[in-house]
Coordinates of N, CA and C and ligand atoms in Angstrom, one line a residue:
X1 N 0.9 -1.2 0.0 CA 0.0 0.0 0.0 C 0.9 1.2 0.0
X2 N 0.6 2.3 -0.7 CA 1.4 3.6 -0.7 C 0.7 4.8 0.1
X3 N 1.0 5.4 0.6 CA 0.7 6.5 1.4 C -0.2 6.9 0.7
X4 N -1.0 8.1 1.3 CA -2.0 8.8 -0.1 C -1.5 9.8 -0.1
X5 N -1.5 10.7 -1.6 CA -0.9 11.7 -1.9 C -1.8 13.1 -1.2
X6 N -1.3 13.7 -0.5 CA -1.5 14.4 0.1 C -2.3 15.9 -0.8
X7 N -3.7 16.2 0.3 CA -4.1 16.9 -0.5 C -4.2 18.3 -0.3
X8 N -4.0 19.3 -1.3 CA -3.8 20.4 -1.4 C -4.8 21.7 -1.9
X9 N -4.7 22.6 -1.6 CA -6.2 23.8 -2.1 C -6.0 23.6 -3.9
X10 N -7.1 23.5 -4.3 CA -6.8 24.3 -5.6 C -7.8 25.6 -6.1
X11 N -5.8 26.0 -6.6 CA -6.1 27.5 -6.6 C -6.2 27.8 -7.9
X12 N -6.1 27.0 -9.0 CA -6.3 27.5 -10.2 C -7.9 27.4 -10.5
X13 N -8.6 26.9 -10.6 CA -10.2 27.1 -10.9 C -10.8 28.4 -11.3
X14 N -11.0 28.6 -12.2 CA -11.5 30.1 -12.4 C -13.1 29.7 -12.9
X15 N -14.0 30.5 -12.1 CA -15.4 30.4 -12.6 C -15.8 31.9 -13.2
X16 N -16.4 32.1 -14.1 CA -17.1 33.4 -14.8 C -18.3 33.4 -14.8
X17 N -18.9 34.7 -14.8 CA -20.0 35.1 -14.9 C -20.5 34.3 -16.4
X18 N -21.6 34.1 -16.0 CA -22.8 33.3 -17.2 C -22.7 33.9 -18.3
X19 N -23.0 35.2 -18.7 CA -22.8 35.9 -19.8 C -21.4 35.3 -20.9
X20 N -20.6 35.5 -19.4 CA -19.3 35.4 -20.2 C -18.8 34.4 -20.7
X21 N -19.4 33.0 -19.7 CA -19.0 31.3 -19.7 C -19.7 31.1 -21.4
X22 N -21.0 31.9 -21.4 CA -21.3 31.5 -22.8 C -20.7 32.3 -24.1
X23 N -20.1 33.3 -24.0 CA -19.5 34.0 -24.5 C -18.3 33.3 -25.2
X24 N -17.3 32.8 -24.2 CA -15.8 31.9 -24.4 C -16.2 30.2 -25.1
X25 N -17.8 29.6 -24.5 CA -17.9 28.9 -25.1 C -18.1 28.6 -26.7
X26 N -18.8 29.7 -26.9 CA -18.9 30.4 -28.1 C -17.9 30.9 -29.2
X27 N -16.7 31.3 -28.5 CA -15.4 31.6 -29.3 C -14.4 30.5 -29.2
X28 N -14.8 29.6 -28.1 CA -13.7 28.3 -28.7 C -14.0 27.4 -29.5
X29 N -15.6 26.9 -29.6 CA -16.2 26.3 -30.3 C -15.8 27.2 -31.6
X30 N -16.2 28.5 -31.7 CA -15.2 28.7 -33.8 C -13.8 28.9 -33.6
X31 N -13.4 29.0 -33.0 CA -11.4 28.7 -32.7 C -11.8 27.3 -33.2
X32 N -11.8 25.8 -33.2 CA -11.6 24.5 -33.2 C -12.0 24.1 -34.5
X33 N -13.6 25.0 -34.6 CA -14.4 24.6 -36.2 C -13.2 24.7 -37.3
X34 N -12.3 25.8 -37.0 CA -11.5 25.8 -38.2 C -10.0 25.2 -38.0
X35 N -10.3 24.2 -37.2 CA -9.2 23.1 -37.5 C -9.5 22.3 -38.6
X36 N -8.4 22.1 -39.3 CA -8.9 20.8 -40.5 C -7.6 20.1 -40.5
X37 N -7.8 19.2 -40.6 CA -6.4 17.9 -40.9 C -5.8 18.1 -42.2
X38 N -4.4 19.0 -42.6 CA -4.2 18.6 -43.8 C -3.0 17.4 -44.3
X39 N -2.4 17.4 -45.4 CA -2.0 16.0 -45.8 C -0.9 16.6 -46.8
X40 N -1.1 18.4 -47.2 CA 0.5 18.9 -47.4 C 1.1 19.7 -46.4
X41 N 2.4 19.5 -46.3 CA 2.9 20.5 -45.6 C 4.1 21.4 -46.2
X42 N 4.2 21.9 -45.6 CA 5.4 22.9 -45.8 C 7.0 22.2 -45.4
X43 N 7.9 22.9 -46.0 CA 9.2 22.3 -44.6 C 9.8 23.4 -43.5
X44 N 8.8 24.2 -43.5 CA 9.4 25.7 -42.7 C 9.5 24.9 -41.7
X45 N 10.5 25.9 -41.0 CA 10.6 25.4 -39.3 C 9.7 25.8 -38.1
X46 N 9.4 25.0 -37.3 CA 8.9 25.9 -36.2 C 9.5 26.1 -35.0
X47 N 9.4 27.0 -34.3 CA 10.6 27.0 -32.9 C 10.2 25.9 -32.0
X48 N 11.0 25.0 -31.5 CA 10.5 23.8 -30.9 C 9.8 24.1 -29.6
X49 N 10.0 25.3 -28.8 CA 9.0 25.9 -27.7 C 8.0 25.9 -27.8
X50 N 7.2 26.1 -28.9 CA 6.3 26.0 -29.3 C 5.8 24.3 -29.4
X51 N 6.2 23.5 -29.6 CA 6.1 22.6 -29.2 C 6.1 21.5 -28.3
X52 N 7.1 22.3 -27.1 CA 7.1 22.0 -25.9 C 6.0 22.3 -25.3
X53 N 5.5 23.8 -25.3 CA 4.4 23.7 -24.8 C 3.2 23.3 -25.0
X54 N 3.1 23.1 -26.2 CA 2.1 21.9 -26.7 C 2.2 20.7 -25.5
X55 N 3.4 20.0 -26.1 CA 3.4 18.6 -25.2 C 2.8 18.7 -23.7
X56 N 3.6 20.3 -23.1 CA 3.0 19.9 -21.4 C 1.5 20.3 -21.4
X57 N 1.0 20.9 -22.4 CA -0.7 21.4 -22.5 C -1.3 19.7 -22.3
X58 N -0.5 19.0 -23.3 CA -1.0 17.7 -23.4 C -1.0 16.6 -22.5
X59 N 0.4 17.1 -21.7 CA 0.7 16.4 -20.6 C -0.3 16.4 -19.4
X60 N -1.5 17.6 -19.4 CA -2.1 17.7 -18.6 C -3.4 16.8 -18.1
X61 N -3.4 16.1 -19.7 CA -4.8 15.3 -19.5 C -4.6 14.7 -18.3
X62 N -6.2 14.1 -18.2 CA -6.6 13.6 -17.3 C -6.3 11.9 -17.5
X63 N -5.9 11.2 -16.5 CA -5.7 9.7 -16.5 C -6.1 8.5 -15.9
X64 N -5.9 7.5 -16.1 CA -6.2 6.4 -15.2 C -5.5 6.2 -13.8
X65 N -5.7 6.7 -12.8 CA -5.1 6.9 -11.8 C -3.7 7.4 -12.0
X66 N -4.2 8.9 -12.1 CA -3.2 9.6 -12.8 C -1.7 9.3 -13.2
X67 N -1.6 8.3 -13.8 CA -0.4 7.6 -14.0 C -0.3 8.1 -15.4
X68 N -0.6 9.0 -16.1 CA 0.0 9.6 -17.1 C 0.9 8.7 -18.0
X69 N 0.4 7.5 -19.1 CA 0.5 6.7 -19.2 C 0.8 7.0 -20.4
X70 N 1.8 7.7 -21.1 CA 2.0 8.2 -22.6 C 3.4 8.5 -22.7
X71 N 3.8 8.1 -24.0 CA 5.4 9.1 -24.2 C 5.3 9.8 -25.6
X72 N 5.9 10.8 -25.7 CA 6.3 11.4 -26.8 C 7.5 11.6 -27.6
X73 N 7.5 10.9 -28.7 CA 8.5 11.4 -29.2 C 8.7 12.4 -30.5
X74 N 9.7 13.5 -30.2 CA 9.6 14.3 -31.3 C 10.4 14.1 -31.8
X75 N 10.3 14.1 -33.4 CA 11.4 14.1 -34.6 C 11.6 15.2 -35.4
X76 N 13.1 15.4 -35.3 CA 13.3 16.3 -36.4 C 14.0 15.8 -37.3
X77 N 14.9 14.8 -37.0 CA 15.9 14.5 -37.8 C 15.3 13.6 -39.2
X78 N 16.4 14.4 -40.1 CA 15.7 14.2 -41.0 C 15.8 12.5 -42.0
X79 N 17.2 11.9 -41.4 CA 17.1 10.4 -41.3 C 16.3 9.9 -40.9
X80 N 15.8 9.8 -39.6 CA 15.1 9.4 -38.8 C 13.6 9.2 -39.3
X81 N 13.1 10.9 -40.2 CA 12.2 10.8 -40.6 C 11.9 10.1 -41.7
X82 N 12.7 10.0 -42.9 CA 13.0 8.9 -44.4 C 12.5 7.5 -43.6
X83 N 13.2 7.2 -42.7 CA 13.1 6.0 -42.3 C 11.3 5.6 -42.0
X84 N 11.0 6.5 -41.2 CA 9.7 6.5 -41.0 C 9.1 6.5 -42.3
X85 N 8.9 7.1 -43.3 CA 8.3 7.2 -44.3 C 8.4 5.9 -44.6
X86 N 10.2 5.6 -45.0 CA 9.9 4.3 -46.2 C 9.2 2.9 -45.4
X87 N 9.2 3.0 -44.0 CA 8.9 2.1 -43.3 C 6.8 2.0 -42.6
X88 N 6.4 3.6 -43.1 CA 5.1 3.4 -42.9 C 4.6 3.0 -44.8
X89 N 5.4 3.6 -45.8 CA 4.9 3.4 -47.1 C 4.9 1.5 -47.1
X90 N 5.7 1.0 -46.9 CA 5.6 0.0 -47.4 C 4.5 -0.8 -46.5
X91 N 3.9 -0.1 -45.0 CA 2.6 -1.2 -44.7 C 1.5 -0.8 -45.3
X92 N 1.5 0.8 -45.7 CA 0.4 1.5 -46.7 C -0.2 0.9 -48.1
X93 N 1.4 -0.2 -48.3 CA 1.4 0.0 -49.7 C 0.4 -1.3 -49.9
X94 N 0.5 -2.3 -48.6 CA 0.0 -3.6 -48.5 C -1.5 -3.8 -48.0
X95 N -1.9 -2.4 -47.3 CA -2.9 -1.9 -46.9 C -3.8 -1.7 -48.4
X96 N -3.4 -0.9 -48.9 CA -4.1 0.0 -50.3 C -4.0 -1.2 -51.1
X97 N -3.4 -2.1 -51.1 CA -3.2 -3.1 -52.5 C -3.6 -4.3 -51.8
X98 N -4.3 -4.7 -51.0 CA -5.3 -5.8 -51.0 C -5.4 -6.4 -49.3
X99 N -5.0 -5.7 -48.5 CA -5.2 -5.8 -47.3 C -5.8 -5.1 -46.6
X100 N -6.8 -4.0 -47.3 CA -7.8 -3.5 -46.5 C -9.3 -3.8 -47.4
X101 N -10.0 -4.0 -46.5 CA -11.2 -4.7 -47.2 C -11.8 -3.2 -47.7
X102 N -12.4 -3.6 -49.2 CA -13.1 -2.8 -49.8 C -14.4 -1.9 -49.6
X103 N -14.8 -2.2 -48.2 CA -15.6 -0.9 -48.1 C -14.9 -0.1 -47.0
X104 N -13.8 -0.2 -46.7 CA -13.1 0.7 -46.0 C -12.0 1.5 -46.7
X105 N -12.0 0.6 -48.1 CA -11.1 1.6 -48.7 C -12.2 2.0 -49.2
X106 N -13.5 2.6 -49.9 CA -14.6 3.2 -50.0 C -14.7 4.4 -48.8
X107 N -14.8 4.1 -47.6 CA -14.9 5.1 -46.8 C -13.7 6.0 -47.0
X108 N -12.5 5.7 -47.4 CA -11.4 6.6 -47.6 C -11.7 7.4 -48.9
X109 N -12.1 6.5 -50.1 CA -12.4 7.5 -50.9 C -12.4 8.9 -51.1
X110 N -13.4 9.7 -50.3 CA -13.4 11.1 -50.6 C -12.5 11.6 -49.6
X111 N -11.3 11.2 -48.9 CA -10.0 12.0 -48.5 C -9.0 12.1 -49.2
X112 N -8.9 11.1 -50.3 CA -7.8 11.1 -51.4 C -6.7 10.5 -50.9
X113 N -6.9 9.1 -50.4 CA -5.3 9.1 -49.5 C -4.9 8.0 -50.5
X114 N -3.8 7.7 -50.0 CA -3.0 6.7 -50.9 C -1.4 6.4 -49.9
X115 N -0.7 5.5 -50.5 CA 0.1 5.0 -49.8 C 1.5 5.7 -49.8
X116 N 1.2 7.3 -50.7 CA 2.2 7.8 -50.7 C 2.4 9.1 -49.1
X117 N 3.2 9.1 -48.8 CA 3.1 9.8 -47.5 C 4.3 10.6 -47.6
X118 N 4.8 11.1 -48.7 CA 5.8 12.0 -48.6 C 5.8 13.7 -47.8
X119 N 4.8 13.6 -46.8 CA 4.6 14.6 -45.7 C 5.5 14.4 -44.2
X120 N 5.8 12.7 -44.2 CA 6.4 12.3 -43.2 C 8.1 12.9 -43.7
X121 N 8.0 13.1 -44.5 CA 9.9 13.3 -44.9 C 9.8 15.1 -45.1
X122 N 8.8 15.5 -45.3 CA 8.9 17.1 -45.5 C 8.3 18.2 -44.1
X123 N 7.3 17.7 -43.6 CA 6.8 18.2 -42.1 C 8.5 18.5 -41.3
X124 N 8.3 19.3 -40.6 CA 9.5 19.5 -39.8 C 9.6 18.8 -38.6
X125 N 8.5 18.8 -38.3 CA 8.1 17.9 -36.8 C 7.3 16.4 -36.9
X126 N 7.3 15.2 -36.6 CA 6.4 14.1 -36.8 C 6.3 14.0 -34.6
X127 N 5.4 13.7 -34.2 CA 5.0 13.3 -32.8 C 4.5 11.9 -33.0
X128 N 5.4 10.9 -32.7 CA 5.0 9.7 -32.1 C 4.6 9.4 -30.6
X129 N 3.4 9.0 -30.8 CA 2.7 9.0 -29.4 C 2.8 7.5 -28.9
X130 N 3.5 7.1 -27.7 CA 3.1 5.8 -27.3 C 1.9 5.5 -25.9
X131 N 1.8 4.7 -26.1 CA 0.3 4.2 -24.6 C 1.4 3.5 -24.0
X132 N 0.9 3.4 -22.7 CA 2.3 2.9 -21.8 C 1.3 1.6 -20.9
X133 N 1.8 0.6 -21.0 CA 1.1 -0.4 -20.6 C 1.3 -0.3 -18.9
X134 N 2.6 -0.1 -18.7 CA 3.1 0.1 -17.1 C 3.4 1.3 -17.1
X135 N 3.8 1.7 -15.7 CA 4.5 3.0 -15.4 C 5.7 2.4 -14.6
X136 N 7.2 3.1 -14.5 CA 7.8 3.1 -13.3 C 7.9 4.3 -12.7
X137 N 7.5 4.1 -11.4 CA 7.1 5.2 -10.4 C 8.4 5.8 -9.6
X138 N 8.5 6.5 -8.9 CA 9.8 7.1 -8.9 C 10.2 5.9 -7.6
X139 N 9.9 5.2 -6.7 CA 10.4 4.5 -5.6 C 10.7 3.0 -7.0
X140 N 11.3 3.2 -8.2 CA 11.3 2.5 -8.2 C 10.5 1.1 -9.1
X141 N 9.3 1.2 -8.5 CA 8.5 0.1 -8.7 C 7.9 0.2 -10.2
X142 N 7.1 -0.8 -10.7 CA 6.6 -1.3 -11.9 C 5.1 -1.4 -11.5
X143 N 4.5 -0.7 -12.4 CA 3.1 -0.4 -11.9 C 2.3 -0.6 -13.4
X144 N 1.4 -1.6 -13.2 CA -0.1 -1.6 -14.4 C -0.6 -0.1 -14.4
X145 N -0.9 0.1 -15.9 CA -1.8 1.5 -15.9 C -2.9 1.2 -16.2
X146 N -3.9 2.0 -16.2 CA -5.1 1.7 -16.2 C -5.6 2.7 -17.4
X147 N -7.2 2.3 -18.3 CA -7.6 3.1 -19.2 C -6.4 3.7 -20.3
X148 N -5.4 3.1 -20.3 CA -4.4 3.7 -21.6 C -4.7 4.2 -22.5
X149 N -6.1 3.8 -23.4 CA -6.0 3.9 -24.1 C -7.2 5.3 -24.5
X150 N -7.7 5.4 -23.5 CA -8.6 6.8 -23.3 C -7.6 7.5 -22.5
X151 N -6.9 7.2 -21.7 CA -5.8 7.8 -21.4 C -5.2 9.2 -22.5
X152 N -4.3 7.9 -23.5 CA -3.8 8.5 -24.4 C -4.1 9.1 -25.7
X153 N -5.6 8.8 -25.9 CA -6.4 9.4 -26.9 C -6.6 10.9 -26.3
X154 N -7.2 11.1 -24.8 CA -7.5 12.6 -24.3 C -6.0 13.3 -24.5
X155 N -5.0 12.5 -24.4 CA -3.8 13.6 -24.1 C -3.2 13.8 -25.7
X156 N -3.9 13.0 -26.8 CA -3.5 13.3 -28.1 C -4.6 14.7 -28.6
X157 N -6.2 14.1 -28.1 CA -6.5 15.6 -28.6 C -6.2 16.6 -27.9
X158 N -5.4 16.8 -27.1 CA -5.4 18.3 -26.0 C -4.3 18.4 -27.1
X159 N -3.6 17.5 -27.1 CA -2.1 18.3 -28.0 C -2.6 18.3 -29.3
X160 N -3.5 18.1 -30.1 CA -3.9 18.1 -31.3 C -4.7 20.1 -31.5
X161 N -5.4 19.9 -30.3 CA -6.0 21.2 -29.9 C -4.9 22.1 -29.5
X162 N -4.1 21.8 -28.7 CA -3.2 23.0 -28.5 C -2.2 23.5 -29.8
X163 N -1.7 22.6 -30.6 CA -0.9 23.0 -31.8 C -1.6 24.0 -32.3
X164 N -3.1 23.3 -32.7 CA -3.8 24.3 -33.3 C -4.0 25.5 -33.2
X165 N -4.1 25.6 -31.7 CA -4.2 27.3 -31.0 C -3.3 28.0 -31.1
X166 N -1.7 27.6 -31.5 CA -0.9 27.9 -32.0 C -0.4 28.4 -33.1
X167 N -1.4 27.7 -34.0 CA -0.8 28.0 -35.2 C -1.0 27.3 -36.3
X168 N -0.4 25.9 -35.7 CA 0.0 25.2 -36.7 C -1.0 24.1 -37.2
X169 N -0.7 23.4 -38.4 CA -1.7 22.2 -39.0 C -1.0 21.0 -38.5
X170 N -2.2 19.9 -38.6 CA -1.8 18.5 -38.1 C -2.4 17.2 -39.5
X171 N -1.2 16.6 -39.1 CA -2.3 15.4 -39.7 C -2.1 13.9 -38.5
X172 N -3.4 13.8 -38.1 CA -3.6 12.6 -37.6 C -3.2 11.2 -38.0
X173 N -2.0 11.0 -38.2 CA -1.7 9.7 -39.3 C -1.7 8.1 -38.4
X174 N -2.2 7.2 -39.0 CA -2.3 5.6 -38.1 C -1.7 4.6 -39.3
X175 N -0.5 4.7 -39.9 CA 0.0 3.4 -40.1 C -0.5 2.4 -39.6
X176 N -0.7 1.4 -40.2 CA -1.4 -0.1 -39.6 C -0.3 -0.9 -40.2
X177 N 0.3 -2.1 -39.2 CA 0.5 -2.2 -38.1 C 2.0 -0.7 -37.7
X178 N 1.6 -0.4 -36.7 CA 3.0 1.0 -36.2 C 4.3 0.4 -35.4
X179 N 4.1 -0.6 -35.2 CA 5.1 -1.4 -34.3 C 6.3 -1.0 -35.1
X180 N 6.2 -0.9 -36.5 CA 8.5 -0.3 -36.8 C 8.8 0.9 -35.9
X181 N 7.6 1.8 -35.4 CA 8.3 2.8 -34.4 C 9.1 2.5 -33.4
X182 N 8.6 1.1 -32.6 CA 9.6 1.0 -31.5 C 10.7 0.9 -31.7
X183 N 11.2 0.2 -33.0 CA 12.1 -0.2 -33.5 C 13.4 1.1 -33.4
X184 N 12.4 2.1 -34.7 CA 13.1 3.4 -34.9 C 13.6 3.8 -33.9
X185 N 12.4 4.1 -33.0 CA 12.6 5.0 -32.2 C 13.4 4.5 -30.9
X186 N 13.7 3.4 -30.9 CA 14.5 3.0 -29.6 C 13.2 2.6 -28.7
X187 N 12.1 2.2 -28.6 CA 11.3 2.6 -27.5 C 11.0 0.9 -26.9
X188 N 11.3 0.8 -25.4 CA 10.5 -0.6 -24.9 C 9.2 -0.9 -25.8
X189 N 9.1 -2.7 -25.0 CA 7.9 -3.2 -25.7 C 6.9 -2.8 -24.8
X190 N 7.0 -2.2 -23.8 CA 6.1 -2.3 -23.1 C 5.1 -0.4 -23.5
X191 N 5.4 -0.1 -23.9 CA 5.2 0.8 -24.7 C 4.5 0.9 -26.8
X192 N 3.3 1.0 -26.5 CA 2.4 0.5 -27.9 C 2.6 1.7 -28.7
X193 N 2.7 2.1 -30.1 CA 2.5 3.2 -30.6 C 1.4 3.3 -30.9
X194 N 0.5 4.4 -30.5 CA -0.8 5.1 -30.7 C -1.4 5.9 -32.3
X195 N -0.2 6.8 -32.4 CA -0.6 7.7 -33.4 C 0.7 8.6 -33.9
X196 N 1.0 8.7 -34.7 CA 2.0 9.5 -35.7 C 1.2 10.8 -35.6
X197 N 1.6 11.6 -35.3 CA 1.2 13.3 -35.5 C 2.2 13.8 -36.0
X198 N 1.4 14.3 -37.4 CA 2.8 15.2 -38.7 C 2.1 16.2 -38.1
X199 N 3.2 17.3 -38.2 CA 3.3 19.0 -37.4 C 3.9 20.0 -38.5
X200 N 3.0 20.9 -38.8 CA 4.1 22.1 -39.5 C 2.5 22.8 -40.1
X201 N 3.4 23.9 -41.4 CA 2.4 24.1 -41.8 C 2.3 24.1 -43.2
X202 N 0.5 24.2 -43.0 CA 0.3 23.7 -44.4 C 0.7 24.4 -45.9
X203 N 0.7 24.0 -47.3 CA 1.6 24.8 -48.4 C 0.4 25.5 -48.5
X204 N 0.6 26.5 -49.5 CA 0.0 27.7 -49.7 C -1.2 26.9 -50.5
X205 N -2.3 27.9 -50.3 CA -3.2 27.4 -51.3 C -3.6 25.6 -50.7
X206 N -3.6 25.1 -50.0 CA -4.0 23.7 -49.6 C -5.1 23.3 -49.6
X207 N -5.4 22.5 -50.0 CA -6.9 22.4 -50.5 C -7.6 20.9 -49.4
X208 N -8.7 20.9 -48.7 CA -9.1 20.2 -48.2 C -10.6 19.3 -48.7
X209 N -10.4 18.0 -48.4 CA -11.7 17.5 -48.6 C -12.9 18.3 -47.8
X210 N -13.7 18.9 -49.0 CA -15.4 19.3 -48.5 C -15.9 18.5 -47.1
X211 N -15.6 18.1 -46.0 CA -16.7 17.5 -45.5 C -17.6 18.1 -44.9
X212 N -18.5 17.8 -43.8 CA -19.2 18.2 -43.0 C -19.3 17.8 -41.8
X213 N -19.5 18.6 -40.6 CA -19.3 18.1 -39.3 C -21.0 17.9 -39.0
X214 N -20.8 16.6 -38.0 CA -22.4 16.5 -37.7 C -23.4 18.0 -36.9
X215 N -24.2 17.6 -37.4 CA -24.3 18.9 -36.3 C -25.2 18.1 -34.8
X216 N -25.2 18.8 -34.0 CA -25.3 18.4 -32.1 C -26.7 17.3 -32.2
X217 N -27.4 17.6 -33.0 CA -28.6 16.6 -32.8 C -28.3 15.0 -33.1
X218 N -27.2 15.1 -34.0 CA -26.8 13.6 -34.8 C -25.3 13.0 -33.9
X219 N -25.0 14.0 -32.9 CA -23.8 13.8 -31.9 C -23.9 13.8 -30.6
X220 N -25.3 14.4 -30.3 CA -25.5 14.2 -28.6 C -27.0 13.8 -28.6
X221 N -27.3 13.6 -27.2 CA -28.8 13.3 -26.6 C -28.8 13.9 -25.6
X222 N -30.0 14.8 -25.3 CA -30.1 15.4 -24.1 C -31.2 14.5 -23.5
X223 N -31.1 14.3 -22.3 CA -32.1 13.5 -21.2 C -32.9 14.4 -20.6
Ligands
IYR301 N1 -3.6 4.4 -42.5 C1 -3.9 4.6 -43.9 C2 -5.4 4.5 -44.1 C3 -6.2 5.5 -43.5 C4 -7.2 5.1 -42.6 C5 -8.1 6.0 -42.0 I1 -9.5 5.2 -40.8 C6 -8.0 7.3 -42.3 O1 -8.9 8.2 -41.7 C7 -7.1 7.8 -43.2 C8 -6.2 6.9 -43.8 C9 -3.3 5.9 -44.4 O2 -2.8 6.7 -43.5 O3 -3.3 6.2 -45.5

């Protein structure tokens, strides 16, 4: 059994007048609407501060007994990144050419994707996310985590959301199977790769698939 972590005031909480709670809800809801996923990027640089603070924005999610069950890795290097490319193209290539069943390449259809990913070699930044099956805790020990995987999905969109408020474009990318990252990246087995996040921004003129967001009736239920 471990002590319990001792508990403290919290002093960050900020409550606002009604007017205003609906006011901010109102302007972050259109700050987010105009996130879109794009699929070119630029090779400009971005100052990696900027992506520090991303990470701890992300680092904040909430977790399965707060064991903060995620790693991040950032790449800039630009071997590192080739490697990634030629190593997610060739499961893309097996994916797109007869290992993904045809109404799921149907559902892809109107994104235009394909197994070329030459974004992964020109983005300045790629963020490999891992889910952390254990933790080791600072006494030492080896600890199960719990919920990883809603864990590490909340702490992908906070950093998906915070880039954005920054500035910059993302593409959410899921090579199937991702396991060459551990490889690349040096990372234990005990550590799953979640999601490739390409970082930078997008080329001039970028053009996105038309879609549409549901709107709240087709997304929630009120009781
Ligand atoms: N991983 C492939 C296929 C792909 C799958 C889904 I679901 C997408 O929303 C987009 C792509 C690829 O990255 O091309």
């Amino acid at each position: 059994m471990s002590a319990p972590a001792p508990f403290i005031p919290l002093t960050t909480y900020r409550e606002y007048p009604q007017a205003e709670m609906v006011e901010r809800a109102h302007q972050f809801n259109s700050e987010i609407q105009r996130r879109r996923t794009v699929r070119e990027f630029t090779d400009r640089a971005v100052p990696r501060e900027i992506i520090e603070q991303c990470l701890l924005a992300a680092g904040s999610a909430p977790s399965g007994a707060a064991l903060q069950p995620w790693h991040f890795v950032v790449i800039t290097d630009p071997a590192i990144k080739h490697t990634i490319r030629v190593e997610a193209e060739k499961e893309e290539q097996t994916f797109y050419n007869g290992r993904a069943p045809q109404e799921w390449l149907d559902a892809l259809a109107p994104l235009g994707t394909d197994e070329h990913k030459p974004f992964l070699d020109i983005a300045p930044y790629l963020i490999a996310i891992f889910e952390k099956t254990h933790s080791h805790l600072d006494d030492g020990r080896r600890v199960k985590n719990y919920y990883v995987g809603q864990s590490t999905g909340i702490a992908c969109g906070m950093l998906i959301t915070a880039l954005h408020h920054a500035g910059l474009a993302t593409l959410t990318h899921t090579p199937s199977p991702m396991s060459f990252l551990n490889k690349i990246l040096g990372r234990p087995k005990e550590e799953r790769p979640f999601l490739l996040l390409v970082v930078g921004y997008p080329v001039d003129g970028v053009k996105v698939p038309d879609i549409k967001r549901k709107p709240l009736d087709k997304i929630a239920t009120f009781l």
